[in-house]
mmCIF file of C-alpha atoms in Angstrom:
data_model
loop_
_atom_site.group_PDB
_atom_site.id
_atom_site.type_symbol
_atom_site.label_atom_id
_atom_site.label_comp_id
_atom_site.label_asym_id
_atom_site.label_seq_id
_atom_site.Cartn_x
_atom_site.Cartn_y
_atom_site.Cartn_z
ATOM 1 C CA MET U 1 -24.980 -20.391 13.733
ATOM 2 C CA ALA U 2 -21.882 -20.375 11.554
ATOM 3 C CA VAL U 3 -18.661 -21.242 13.357
ATOM 4 C CA LYS U 4 -15.682 -18.983 12.711
ATOM 5 C CA PHE U 5 -12.183 -19.728 13.993
ATOM 6 C CA LEU U 6 -10.262 -16.746 15.254
ATOM 7 C CA PRO U 7 -6.576 -16.670 14.228
ATOM 8 C CA PHE U 8 -5.501 -17.120 17.856
ATOM 9 C CA LEU U 9 -7.685 -20.183 18.306
ATOM 10 C CA LEU U 10 -6.357 -21.678 15.097
ATOM 11 C CA PHE U 11 -2.822 -21.007 16.363
ATOM 12 C CA LEU U 12 -3.577 -22.959 19.544
ATOM 13 C CA LEU U 13 -4.985 -25.868 17.552
ATOM 14 C CA VAL U 14 -2.024 -25.951 15.192
ATOM 15 C CA SER U 15 0.503 -25.616 17.994
ATOM 16 C CA SER U 16 -0.879 -28.753 19.619
ATOM 17 C CA ALA U 17 0.931 -30.763 16.949
ATOM 18 C CA THR U 18 4.554 -31.593 17.611
ATOM 19 C CA ALA U 19 6.897 -30.645 14.818
ATOM 20 C CA CYS U 20 9.665 -32.727 16.412
ATOM 21 C CA ASP U 21 7.734 -35.965 15.870
ATOM 22 C CA ARG U 22 10.097 -36.896 13.049
ATOM 23 C CA CYS U 23 13.149 -36.723 15.310
ATOM 24 C CA VAL U 24 14.570 -40.004 16.600
ATOM 25 C CA HIS U 25 13.597 -40.949 20.166
ATOM 26 C CA GLN U 26 15.091 -43.600 22.460
ATOM 27 C CA SER U 27 12.836 -45.868 24.514
ATOM 28 C CA LYS U 28 11.648 -49.410 25.122
ATOM 29 C CA VAL U 29 8.841 -51.366 23.462
ATOM 30 C CA ALA U 30 6.810 -54.301 24.747
ATOM 31 C CA TYR U 31 4.149 -56.359 22.972
ATOM 32 C CA PHE U 32 0.653 -57.729 23.465
ATOM 33 C CA SER U 33 0.407 -61.482 23.023
ATOM 34 C CA SER U 34 -2.993 -60.996 21.381
ATOM 35 C CA ALA U 35 -3.925 -58.300 18.870
ATOM 36 C CA SER U 36 -7.456 -58.280 20.331
ATOM 37 C CA ALA U 37 -6.131 -56.150 23.193
ATOM 38 C CA LEU U 38 -5.489 -53.371 20.674
ATOM 39 C CA LEU U 39 -8.769 -53.805 18.780
ATOM 40 C CA SER U 40 -10.768 -52.560 21.767
ATOM 41 C CA GLY U 41 -8.348 -49.664 22.150
ATOM 42 C CA ALA U 42 -8.938 -46.090 23.219
ATOM 43 C CA CYS U 43 -8.976 -44.770 19.644
ATOM 44 C CA GLY U 44 -12.327 -46.450 19.030
ATOM 45 C CA TYR U 45 -11.483 -48.142 15.711
ATOM 46 C CA GLY U 46 -12.792 -51.503 16.945
ATOM 47 C CA ASP U 47 -12.508 -54.501 14.640
ATOM 48 C CA LEU U 48 -11.538 -52.241 11.736
ATOM 49 C CA ALA U 49 -8.084 -51.839 13.292
ATOM 50 C CA ILE U 50 -6.956 -55.351 12.392
ATOM 51 C CA GLY U 51 -7.094 -54.343 8.733
ATOM 52 C CA PHE U 52 -4.808 -51.362 9.274
ATOM 53 C CA ASN U 53 -1.157 -51.725 8.336
ATOM 54 C CA GLY U 54 -1.175 -55.510 8.191
ATOM 55 C CA GLY U 55 -2.087 -55.784 11.867
ATOM 56 C CA ARG U 56 1.026 -53.938 13.028
ATOM 57 C CA LEU U 57 -0.745 -51.925 15.721
ATOM 58 C CA ALA U 58 0.446 -49.913 18.714
ATOM 59 C CA ALA U 59 -0.676 -48.382 21.973
ATOM 60 C CA ALA U 60 1.195 -45.108 22.551
ATOM 61 C CA ILE U 61 1.973 -43.109 25.694
ATOM 62 C CA PRO U 62 -0.147 -39.996 26.427
ATOM 63 C CA SER U 63 2.363 -37.561 24.877
ATOM 64 C CA LEU U 64 2.005 -39.437 21.550
ATOM 65 C CA TYR U 65 -1.674 -40.328 21.928
ATOM 66 C CA LYS U 66 -2.373 -36.586 22.396
ATOM 67 C CA GLU U 67 -5.865 -37.038 23.836
ATOM 68 C CA GLY U 68 -6.874 -38.854 20.661
ATOM 69 C CA ALA U 69 -5.287 -36.527 18.097
ATOM 70 C CA GLY U 70 -2.454 -39.052 17.719
ATOM 71 C CA CYS U 71 -4.808 -41.885 16.749
ATOM 72 C CA GLY U 72 -3.891 -43.220 13.320
ATOM 73 C CA ALA U 73 -0.330 -41.837 13.433
ATOM 74 C CA CYS U 74 2.425 -44.057 12.028
ATOM 75 C CA TYR U 75 5.817 -44.684 13.655
ATOM 76 C CA GLN U 76 8.902 -46.512 12.470
ATOM 77 C CA ILE U 77 10.472 -48.540 15.289
ATOM 78 C CA ARG U 78 13.694 -50.526 15.271
ATOM 79 C CA CYS U 79 15.348 -52.378 18.126
ATOM 80 C CA LYS U 80 18.984 -51.732 18.948
ATOM 81 C CA ASP U 81 20.165 -55.357 18.991
ATOM 82 C CA SER U 82 21.694 -55.576 15.523
ATOM 83 C CA THR U 83 22.274 -59.322 15.880
ATOM 84 C CA LEU U 84 18.520 -59.883 16.065
ATOM 85 C CA CYS U 85 16.922 -56.857 14.446
ATOM 86 C CA SER U 86 16.999 -55.236 11.022
ATOM 87 C CA LYS U 87 17.976 -51.637 10.290
ATOM 88 C CA GLU U 88 14.524 -50.986 8.813
ATOM 89 C CA GLY U 89 12.592 -52.219 11.838
ATOM 90 C CA THR U 90 8.808 -52.043 11.550
ATOM 91 C CA THR U 91 6.109 -49.427 11.031
ATOM 92 C CA VAL U 92 3.129 -49.340 13.401
ATOM 93 C CA ILE U 93 -0.112 -47.384 13.543
ATOM 94 C CA VAL U 94 -1.482 -45.991 16.818
ATOM 95 C CA THR U 95 -4.843 -47.494 17.779
ATOM 96 C CA ASP U 96 -4.717 -47.336 21.584
ATOM 97 C CA LEU U 97 -3.407 -45.520 24.664
ATOM 98 C CA ASN U 98 -0.458 -46.980 26.582
ATOM 99 C CA THR U 99 -0.609 -46.201 30.314
ATOM 100 C CA ASN U 100 2.546 -48.192 31.121
ATOM 101 C CA ASN U 101 5.302 -45.682 31.904
ATOM 102 C CA GLN U 102 8.064 -48.247 31.289
ATOM 103 C CA THR U 103 7.703 -48.209 27.492
ATOM 104 C CA ASP U 104 6.636 -45.593 24.936
ATOM 105 C CA PHE U 105 4.738 -48.244 22.964
ATOM 106 C CA VAL U 106 3.106 -51.590 23.492
ATOM 107 C CA ILE U 107 2.733 -53.127 20.040
ATOM 108 C CA SER U 108 1.141 -56.214 18.527
ATOM 109 C CA SER U 109 3.238 -59.371 18.495
ATOM 110 C CA ARG U 110 3.171 -59.259 14.688
ATOM 111 C CA ALA U 111 4.767 -55.811 14.752
ATOM 112 C CA PHE U 112 7.279 -56.880 17.421
ATOM 113 C CA MET U 113 8.444 -59.853 15.357
ATOM 114 C CA SER U 114 8.638 -57.782 12.177
ATOM 115 C CA MET U 115 11.563 -55.840 13.683
ATOM 116 C CA ALA U 116 13.642 -59.013 13.359
ATOM 117 C CA ASN U 117 16.292 -60.051 10.913
ATOM 118 C CA LYS U 118 15.286 -62.965 8.695
ATOM 119 C CA GLY U 119 14.917 -66.129 10.767
ATOM 120 C CA LYS U 120 15.165 -64.282 14.084
ATOM 121 C CA ALA U 121 11.484 -63.473 14.739
ATOM 122 C CA LYS U 122 11.052 -65.995 17.559
ATOM 123 C CA ASP U 123 14.286 -64.844 19.194
ATOM 124 C CA VAL U 124 13.101 -61.233 19.120
ATOM 125 C CA LEU U 125 9.774 -62.252 20.637
ATOM 126 C CA LYS U 126 11.651 -63.882 23.545
ATOM 127 C CA LEU U 127 13.042 -60.462 24.496
ATOM 128 C CA GLY U 128 9.638 -59.436 25.816
ATOM 129 C CA ILE U 129 10.787 -55.822 26.095
ATOM 130 C CA ALA U 130 13.254 -54.374 23.588
ATOM 131 C CA ASP U 131 15.436 -51.271 23.621
ATOM 132 C CA VAL U 132 14.435 -49.279 20.558
ATOM 133 C CA GLU U 133 14.680 -46.017 18.714
ATOM 134 C CA TYR U 134 11.706 -44.645 16.855
ATOM 135 C CA LYS U 135 10.353 -41.699 14.930
ATOM 136 C CA ARG U 136 7.103 -40.670 13.339
ATOM 137 C CA VAL U 137 6.754 -41.356 9.619
ATOM 138 C CA PRO U 138 4.017 -40.549 7.087
ATOM 139 C CA CYS U 139 1.127 -42.991 6.767
ATOM 140 C CA ASP U 140 0.688 -44.201 3.201
ATOM 141 C CA TYR U 141 -2.657 -45.638 2.138
ATOM 142 C CA LYS U 142 -1.735 -45.539 -1.546
ATOM 143 C CA SER U 143 -4.990 -45.202 -3.508
ATOM 144 C CA LYS U 144 -7.328 -44.875 -0.504
ATOM 145 C CA ASN U 145 -9.049 -41.579 0.192
ATOM 146 C CA LEU U 146 -9.770 -40.252 3.658
ATOM 147 C CA ALA U 147 -13.014 -41.913 4.758
ATOM 148 C CA ILE U 148 -15.643 -41.203 7.395
ATOM 149 C CA ARG U 149 -17.309 -44.021 9.287
ATOM 150 C CA VAL U 150 -20.698 -43.401 10.896
ATOM 151 C CA GLU U 151 -20.370 -44.975 14.325
ATOM 152 C CA GLU U 152 -22.915 -47.482 15.606
ATOM 153 C CA SER U 153 -23.702 -45.162 18.528
ATOM 154 C CA SER U 154 -25.241 -42.585 16.161
ATOM 155 C CA GLN U 155 -28.978 -41.981 16.602
ATOM 156 C CA LYS U 156 -30.533 -40.345 13.587
ATOM 157 C CA PRO U 157 -31.672 -37.559 13.403
ATOM 158 C CA ASN U 158 -30.474 -36.139 16.732
ATOM 159 C CA TYR U 159 -26.985 -37.528 17.254
ATOM 160 C CA LEU U 160 -24.096 -38.266 14.896
ATOM 161 C CA ALA U 161 -20.753 -39.829 15.812
ATOM 162 C CA ILE U 162 -18.030 -40.352 13.202
ATOM 163 C CA SER U 163 -14.443 -41.490 12.923
ATOM 164 C CA PHE U 164 -11.842 -40.724 10.267
ATOM 165 C CA LEU U 165 -10.119 -43.622 8.507
ATOM 166 C CA TYR U 166 -7.121 -43.786 6.149
ATOM 167 C CA GLN U 167 -5.678 -40.453 7.262
ATOM 168 C CA GLY U 168 -2.462 -40.261 5.270
ATOM 169 C CA GLY U 169 0.695 -38.203 5.604
ATOM 170 C CA GLN U 170 2.044 -37.077 8.940
ATOM 171 C CA THR U 171 -1.027 -35.242 10.121
ATOM 172 C CA GLU U 172 -3.559 -34.678 12.871
ATOM 173 C CA ILE U 173 -7.177 -33.574 12.567
ATOM 174 C CA VAL U 174 -7.753 -30.991 15.291
ATOM 175 C CA ALA U 175 -11.144 -29.438 14.422
ATOM 176 C CA VAL U 176 -14.215 -30.617 12.503
ATOM 177 C CA ASP U 177 -17.303 -28.736 11.241
ATOM 178 C CA ILE U 178 -20.479 -30.066 9.624
ATOM 179 C CA ALA U 179 -23.181 -28.479 7.451
ATOM 180 C CA GLN U 180 -25.945 -29.452 5.084
ATOM 181 C CA VAL U 181 -24.695 -29.645 1.495
ATOM 182 C CA GLY U 182 -25.169 -26.227 -0.082
ATOM 183 C CA SER U 183 -25.475 -24.431 3.266
ATOM 184 C CA SER U 184 -23.016 -21.951 4.781
ATOM 185 C CA THR U 185 -24.234 -22.616 8.334
ATOM 186 C CA TRP U 186 -21.607 -24.737 10.042
ATOM 187 C CA ASN U 187 -21.789 -26.552 13.390
ATOM 188 C CA PHE U 188 -18.708 -27.883 15.132
ATOM 189 C CA LEU U 189 -18.145 -31.458 16.238
ATOM 190 C CA SER U 190 -16.435 -32.302 19.527
ATOM 191 C CA ARG U 191 -13.868 -35.028 20.055
ATOM 192 C CA ASN U 192 -15.751 -37.621 22.094
ATOM 193 C CA HIS U 193 -12.745 -39.884 22.618
ATOM 194 C CA GLY U 194 -9.861 -41.158 20.531
ATOM 195 C CA ALA U 195 -10.692 -40.836 16.831
ATOM 196 C CA ILE U 196 -14.433 -40.378 17.507
ATOM 197 C CA TRP U 197 -16.058 -36.976 16.860
ATOM 198 C CA ASP U 198 -19.730 -36.257 17.593
ATOM 199 C CA THR U 199 -22.513 -33.690 17.639
ATOM 200 C CA SER U 200 -26.115 -33.454 18.839
ATOM 201 C CA ARG U 201 -26.794 -30.679 16.309
ATOM 202 C CA VAL U 202 -27.138 -32.734 13.155
ATOM 203 C CA PRO U 203 -28.199 -30.857 10.018
ATOM 204 C CA THR U 204 -30.860 -32.459 7.836
ATOM 205 C CA GLY U 205 -30.224 -33.704 4.324
ATOM 206 C CA ALA U 206 -26.912 -34.629 2.727
ATOM 207 C CA LEU U 207 -23.913 -33.524 4.775
ATOM 208 C CA GLN U 208 -20.570 -31.869 4.057
ATOM 209 C CA PHE U 209 -17.537 -31.541 6.330
ATOM 210 C CA ARG U 210 -14.591 -29.226 6.759
ATOM 211 C CA PHE U 211 -11.704 -29.874 9.116
ATOM 212 C CA VAL U 212 -8.378 -28.452 10.207
ATOM 213 C CA VAL U 213 -5.418 -30.707 9.444
ATOM 214 C CA THR U 214 -2.045 -29.991 11.029
ATOM 215 C CA ALA U 215 1.372 -31.199 9.933
ATOM 216 C CA GLY U 216 3.999 -29.980 12.389
ATOM 217 C CA TYR U 217 3.175 -26.315 12.947
ATOM 218 C CA ASP U 218 1.320 -25.979 9.638
ATOM 219 C CA GLY U 219 -2.474 -26.120 9.701
ATOM 220 C CA LYS U 220 -5.032 -25.770 6.943
ATOM 221 C CA TRP U 221 -8.711 -26.263 6.254
ATOM 222 C CA ASN U 222 -9.842 -29.173 4.084
ATOM 223 C CA TRP U 223 -13.365 -29.215 2.659
ATOM 224 C CA ALA U 224 -15.216 -32.408 1.767
ATOM 225 C CA LYS U 225 -18.176 -30.955 -0.099
ATOM 226 C CA SER U 226 -20.499 -33.954 -0.136
ATOM 227 C CA VAL U 227 -19.849 -36.961 2.080
ATOM 228 C CA LEU U 228 -22.907 -38.352 3.859
ATOM 229 C CA PRO U 229 -26.116 -38.867 1.875
ATOM 230 C CA ALA U 230 -29.423 -37.775 3.379
ATOM 231 C CA ASP U 231 -30.149 -41.417 4.269
ATOM 232 C CA TRP U 232 -26.802 -42.058 5.987
ATOM 233 C CA LYS U 233 -26.656 -45.259 7.999
ATOM 234 C CA ASN U 234 -24.807 -46.470 11.082
ATOM 235 C CA GLY U 235 -21.748 -48.621 10.505
ATOM 236 C CA VAL U 236 -21.257 -47.489 6.904
ATOM 237 C CA ILE U 237 -17.965 -46.011 5.659
ATOM 238 C CA TYR U 238 -18.243 -43.042 3.279
ATOM 239 C CA ASP U 239 -15.498 -41.741 0.973
ATOM 240 C CA THR U 240 -14.627 -38.035 1.380
ATOM 241 C CA GLY U 241 -12.978 -37.869 -2.026
ATOM 242 C CA LEU U 242 -9.904 -36.291 -0.410
ATOM 243 C CA GLN U 243 -6.394 -37.637 0.108
ATOM 244 C CA ILE U 244 -4.393 -36.303 3.052
ATOM 245 C CA THR U 245 -0.657 -36.444 2.297
ATOM 246 C CA ASP U 246 0.890 -33.491 4.177
ATOM 247 C CA ILE U 247 4.323 -34.015 5.745
ATOM 248 C CA ALA U 248 5.439 -32.259 8.924
ATOM 249 C CA GLN U 249 8.157 -29.638 8.627
ATOM 250 C CA GLU U 250 11.067 -29.916 11.046
ATOM 251 C CA ALA U 251 11.108 -27.208 13.701
ATOM 252 C CA CYS U 252 13.409 -28.583 16.365
ATOM 253 C CA SER U 253 17.160 -28.598 16.797
ATOM 254 C CA PRO U 254 19.048 -30.804 16.907
ATOM 255 C CA CYS U 255 17.085 -33.465 15.082
ATOM 256 C CA ASP U 256 19.326 -36.433 14.413
ATOM 257 C CA ASP U 257 17.664 -38.754 11.928
ATOM 258 C CA GLY U 258 20.142 -41.534 12.641
ATOM 259 C CA ASN U 259 20.597 -41.956 8.880
ATOM 260 C CA TRP U 260 17.287 -43.754 8.761
ATOM 261 C CA LYS U 261 15.580 -44.730 5.576
ATOM 262 C CA LEU U 262 11.862 -44.001 5.683
ATOM 263 C CA HIS U 263 9.425 -46.796 4.801
#
């Protein structure tokens, strides 16, 4: 059966994104002594995460994790101690859920040290917890297209689980459909957890995808017309041929950018 989104439903999906993400927020940030704690994170990226963003990874609080929709989002963080930390700070990518209500993020030690002024990395690390300000920034994967990884839990032909990789811009994927290439009969995927989407209604043959991408309050369909071959395999990453670069529009007031330079 073809899946059709009613305008009201699409409005609800789009409204789940926060247009004020680009505003500057005040909080505290701690760090994990080992990046392995973030590799097994709630987003489900696994060992792939260490290759994201130079290992500058983050676990984010529920309001930023957004039940998995916030997985893969990028944030610029800088600590307030100007004697130790640079004005540029560091950029992290969300790979996990932070359940500690004392800090908005727990980040990798590499990311924590990269907030430092030259020669001050060890001194910054000694802080343990730092007062920071942060805001969401676009993810930039340069020449990489959005990719789909077939998860190891998939069981052909009756069950397919996927995750999206290299999702650029300042975006969230909030709905996913699947169909056989050339067919107009679409089935929806459900968010299993984090960045993992799945379905037990797997079409036969080569597969195409369409998905709703939001940026602030703007949402639109993207169509990847031929992604998985008929002989798709677990653990393999497939190129969608699409680049996601949308930037969220501001819709909050006031929104003080603190004269930040985006990186």
